[in-house]
Amino acid sequence: MTSEPHLLLETPLPPGRMIASDDVSGASQPLWLSDGPASAGLWTRIRAEHVRTGLWPLLLDSQNPRDDEFPPWGSGELSPERMSSPGAHDPAELLAQWWREHTAVDEDDDTPPPGERLRVTAPFGQQWPGLAAGRPAASDPDKEADEHAHFFVSLRSRVRLGLVPAASGADALAVVGWEGPVNYDNDTAKFSAVLRSWEQRFGARVVAAGFDTLHLSVATPPTQMEDALLIAAEHFAFCPDNIWQSSHFHTLTSYAERLVDTYFWDFWWD
C-alpha cells in the first residue's frame, strides 16, 4: 500500500496500523488492520468510497481473536509476493480442473473413501457439468454486501477491519496474500479468478475472511434446484471441504438445497 489509508478516506478510521508480510524483505505492506473490533457501519461507509479510493474493506476474523497478534493478519502471515495475477487464469478451466482432481478415484486417498466420491457428487459423478449461467442481479449487490457485513459483525463481535488496495474484493485476497486454501493450491490468485466470475455472474461480493474461511454476499442466488446444483458443483470444485468436512451437507444435492434463495456463501478449507 503506497499511502496511509486515512489520507485517502473521508470516513474517519479507528486506531490501526500497516501490516508487513512475512516475506524475507518485509518491505511489502499489503494490509491496514484496525487495532480493535470493527463497528457495524464502518465497513459499509468505506465500501461506498471504494470507487474513489481503491481501498476494499474486509472484515477479518482470526483463529484466536483474543490473541493480540490476531493471526494470520496482525502477525503478517501473508504472502502477496507468491501470488500471480487473477487475470492470468481462466475460471472455467480452473473449476473443471479442480473438479477432476476432487472426483478422481484414488485408492490411496481416503478423504473421503474412494467409494463415496461418486455418491457425494451425484447427479454428476465425475463428469464436470460446466458453469452455471449468470442472471441479472435480483437485488443491488452493494446493498446485499452492506447488509451481510452488518450481519457478520453481529455474529462475530471481535472481527477487525482490514483495508486492501484492490479493484474488488475478489482481487483483494490475492493482493493481501491470503493463504486460506493453501492445502489445495498455494496461489490465491486462482481463487480470486473464480471469485471475479462470481462477482459478474451472481453479484457476489467478498465481505469477510478468516484464517481459512471466506464469506460472500450474493445478489442473485439460485431460485431453482437445477441452477443450485450447478452452483453447488462450482462450490465443490472451489472448496470441497464444504461437503467433505461438513456436519450438515454430505452430498452435492443436500448442499444445493441450502443454496436456494440464500444471499450468502461461506467456505472453509481444512
mmCIF file of N, CA and C in Angstrom, residues 148-194:
data_model
loop_
_atom_site.group_PDB
_atom_site.id
_atom_site.type_symbol
_atom_site.label_atom_id
_atom_site.label_comp_id
_atom_site.label_asym_id
_atom_site.label_seq_id
_atom_site.Cartn_x
_atom_site.Cartn_y
_atom_site.Cartn_z
ATOM 1 N N HIS A 148 -24.917 -7.914 4.636
ATOM 2 C CA HIS A 148 -24.203 -9.080 5.157
ATOM 3 C C HIS A 148 -23.078 -8.651 6.090
ATOM 4 N N ALA A 149 -22.442 -7.536 5.804
ATOM 5 C CA ALA A 149 -21.400 -7.044 6.704
ATOM 6 C C ALA A 149 -21.977 -6.759 8.089
ATOM 7 N N HIS A 150 -23.141 -6.137 8.142
ATOM 8 C CA HIS A 150 -23.779 -5.876 9.438
ATOM 9 C C HIS A 150 -24.103 -7.185 10.145
ATOM 10 N N PHE A 151 -24.612 -8.155 9.388
ATOM 11 C CA PHE A 151 -24.963 -9.446 9.964
ATOM 12 C C PHE A 151 -23.716 -10.151 10.494
ATOM 13 N N PHE A 152 -22.629 -10.098 9.723
ATOM 14 C CA PHE A 152 -21.408 -10.787 10.111
ATOM 15 C C PHE A 152 -20.839 -10.188 11.398
ATOM 16 N N VAL A 153 -20.819 -8.868 11.489
ATOM 17 C CA VAL A 153 -20.309 -8.223 12.696
ATOM 18 C C VAL A 153 -21.167 -8.582 13.906
ATOM 19 N N SER A 154 -22.477 -8.719 13.709
ATOM 20 C CA SER A 154 -23.353 -9.067 14.827
ATOM 21 C C SER A 154 -23.070 -10.474 15.350
ATOM 22 N N LEU A 155 -22.577 -11.357 14.473
ATOM 23 C CA LEU A 155 -22.266 -12.725 14.888
ATOM 24 C C LEU A 155 -20.873 -12.844 15.488
ATOM 25 N N ARG A 156 -19.946 -12.049 14.989
ATOM 26 C CA ARG A 156 -18.542 -12.139 15.416
ATOM 27 C C ARG A 156 -18.077 -10.752 15.847
ATOM 28 N N SER A 157 -18.299 -10.459 17.090
ATOM 29 C CA SER A 157 -18.094 -9.103 17.598
ATOM 30 C C SER A 157 -16.620 -8.708 17.646
ATOM 31 N N ARG A 158 -15.710 -9.671 17.537
ATOM 32 C CA ARG A 158 -14.283 -9.351 17.638
ATOM 33 C C ARG A 158 -13.590 -9.217 16.281
ATOM 34 N N VAL A 159 -14.342 -9.275 15.187
ATOM 35 C CA VAL A 159 -13.687 -9.121 13.880
ATOM 36 C C VAL A 159 -13.109 -7.716 13.751
ATOM 37 N N ARG A 160 -12.012 -7.628 13.014
ATOM 38 C CA ARG A 160 -11.362 -6.342 12.792
ATOM 39 C C ARG A 160 -11.538 -5.907 11.341
ATOM 40 N N LEU A 161 -11.267 -4.648 11.102
ATOM 41 C CA LEU A 161 -11.358 -4.109 9.752
ATOM 42 C C LEU A 161 -9.994 -4.161 9.086
ATOM 43 N N GLY A 162 -9.981 -4.661 7.854
ATOM 44 C CA GLY A 162 -8.790 -4.615 7.035
ATOM 45 C C GLY A 162 -9.050 -3.814 5.782
ATOM 46 N N LEU A 163 -8.059 -3.101 5.298
ATOM 47 C CA LEU A 163 -8.173 -2.326 4.062
ATOM 48 C C LEU A 163 -7.063 -2.766 3.113
ATOM 49 N N VAL A 164 -7.465 -3.061 1.874
ATOM 50 C CA VAL A 164 -6.530 -3.572 0.870
ATOM 51 C C VAL A 164 -6.688 -2.762 -0.411
ATOM 52 N N PRO A 165 -5.613 -2.291 -1.009
ATOM 53 C CA PRO A 165 -5.714 -1.576 -2.283
ATOM 54 C C PRO A 165 -5.978 -2.571 -3.410
ATOM 55 N N ALA A 166 -7.226 -2.666 -3.835
ATOM 56 C CA ALA A 166 -7.599 -3.674 -4.826
ATOM 57 C C ALA A 166 -8.830 -3.209 -5.588
ATOM 58 N N ALA A 167 -8.957 -3.702 -6.824
ATOM 59 C CA ALA A 167 -10.075 -3.314 -7.680
ATOM 60 C C ALA A 167 -11.392 -3.893 -7.209
ATOM 61 N N SER A 168 -11.338 -4.979 -6.438
ATOM 62 C CA SER A 168 -12.559 -5.627 -5.951
ATOM 63 C C SER A 168 -12.203 -6.503 -4.769
ATOM 64 N N GLY A 169 -13.227 -7.039 -4.119
ATOM 65 C CA GLY A 169 -12.979 -7.975 -3.034
ATOM 66 C C GLY A 169 -12.299 -9.233 -3.519
ATOM 67 N N ALA A 170 -12.656 -9.678 -4.728
ATOM 68 C CA ALA A 170 -12.011 -10.865 -5.294
ATOM 69 C C ALA A 170 -10.505 -10.654 -5.403
ATOM 70 N N ASP A 171 -10.102 -9.518 -5.939
ATOM 71 C CA ASP A 171 -8.677 -9.225 -6.102
ATOM 72 C C ASP A 171 -7.983 -8.997 -4.765
ATOM 73 N N ALA A 172 -8.714 -8.479 -3.788
ATOM 74 C CA ALA A 172 -8.099 -8.139 -2.503
ATOM 75 C C ALA A 172 -7.449 -9.352 -1.850
ATOM 76 N N LEU A 173 -8.033 -10.540 -2.018
ATOM 77 C CA LEU A 173 -7.475 -11.728 -1.372
ATOM 78 C C LEU A 173 -6.099 -12.071 -1.927
ATOM 79 N N ALA A 174 -5.912 -11.892 -3.235
ATOM 80 C CA ALA A 174 -4.601 -12.141 -3.830
ATOM 81 C C ALA A 174 -3.622 -11.023 -3.494
ATOM 82 N N VAL A 175 -4.108 -9.784 -3.520
ATOM 83 C CA VAL A 175 -3.239 -8.639 -3.222
ATOM 84 C C VAL A 175 -2.675 -8.736 -1.807
ATOM 85 N N VAL A 176 -3.522 -9.127 -0.854
ATOM 86 C CA VAL A 176 -3.081 -9.192 0.535
ATOM 87 C C VAL A 176 -2.246 -10.448 0.801
ATOM 88 N N GLY A 177 -2.305 -11.433 -0.097
ATOM 89 C CA GLY A 177 -1.521 -12.646 0.090
ATOM 90 C C GLY A 177 -2.136 -13.629 1.060
ATOM 91 N N TRP A 178 -3.466 -13.645 1.120
ATOM 92 C CA TRP A 178 -4.193 -14.590 1.985
ATOM 93 C C TRP A 178 -3.924 -16.021 1.532
ATOM 94 N N GLU A 179 -3.756 -16.937 2.494
ATOM 95 C CA GLU A 179 -3.387 -18.313 2.177
ATOM 96 C C GLU A 179 -4.437 -19.326 2.633
ATOM 97 N N GLY A 180 -5.683 -18.924 2.743
ATOM 98 C CA GLY A 180 -6.716 -19.812 3.263
ATOM 99 C C GLY A 180 -6.815 -21.169 2.597
ATOM 100 N N PRO A 181 -6.787 -21.249 1.252
ATOM 101 C CA PRO A 181 -6.917 -22.551 0.583
ATOM 102 C C PRO A 181 -5.589 -23.246 0.310
ATOM 103 N N VAL A 182 -4.532 -22.927 1.069
ATOM 104 C CA VAL A 182 -3.184 -23.375 0.733
ATOM 105 C C VAL A 182 -3.062 -24.895 0.687
ATOM 106 N N ASN A 183 -3.912 -25.629 1.418
ATOM 107 C CA ASN A 183 -3.822 -27.086 1.379
ATOM 108 C C ASN A 183 -4.238 -27.665 0.029
ATOM 109 N N TYR A 184 -4.889 -26.839 -0.801
ATOM 110 C CA TYR A 184 -5.298 -27.289 -2.131
ATOM 111 C C TYR A 184 -4.511 -26.599 -3.244
ATOM 112 N N ASP A 185 -4.190 -25.339 -3.062
ATOM 113 C CA ASP A 185 -3.403 -24.601 -4.053
ATOM 114 C C ASP A 185 -2.817 -23.390 -3.350
ATOM 115 N N ASN A 186 -1.524 -23.147 -3.547
ATOM 116 C CA ASN A 186 -0.869 -22.045 -2.828
ATOM 117 C C ASN A 186 -0.861 -20.735 -3.594
ATOM 118 N N ASP A 187 -1.617 -20.675 -4.708
ATOM 119 C CA ASP A 187 -1.736 -19.428 -5.470
ATOM 120 C C ASP A 187 -3.168 -18.906 -5.337
ATOM 121 N N THR A 188 -3.365 -17.991 -4.418
ATOM 122 C CA THR A 188 -4.708 -17.476 -4.150
ATOM 123 C C THR A 188 -5.294 -16.748 -5.349
ATOM 124 N N ALA A 189 -4.459 -16.280 -6.267
ATOM 125 C CA ALA A 189 -4.964 -15.585 -7.454
ATOM 126 C C ALA A 189 -5.892 -16.476 -8.270
ATOM 127 N N LYS A 190 -5.692 -17.790 -8.218
ATOM 128 C CA LYS A 190 -6.587 -18.706 -8.929
ATOM 129 C C LYS A 190 -7.994 -18.642 -8.331
ATOM 130 N N PHE A 191 -8.074 -18.597 -7.016
ATOM 131 C CA PHE A 191 -9.375 -18.492 -6.363
ATOM 132 C C PHE A 191 -9.987 -17.115 -6.618
ATOM 133 N N SER A 192 -9.139 -16.108 -6.667
ATOM 134 C CA SER A 192 -9.621 -14.764 -6.989
ATOM 135 C C SER A 192 -10.217 -14.717 -8.392
ATOM 136 N N ALA A 193 -9.635 -15.462 -9.325
ATOM 137 C CA ALA A 193 -10.179 -15.502 -10.687
ATOM 138 C C ALA A 193 -11.605 -16.058 -10.686
ATOM 139 N N VAL A 194 -11.836 -17.110 -9.905
ATOM 140 C CA VAL A 194 -13.191 -17.667 -9.801
ATOM 141 C C VAL A 194 -14.120 -16.668 -9.124
#
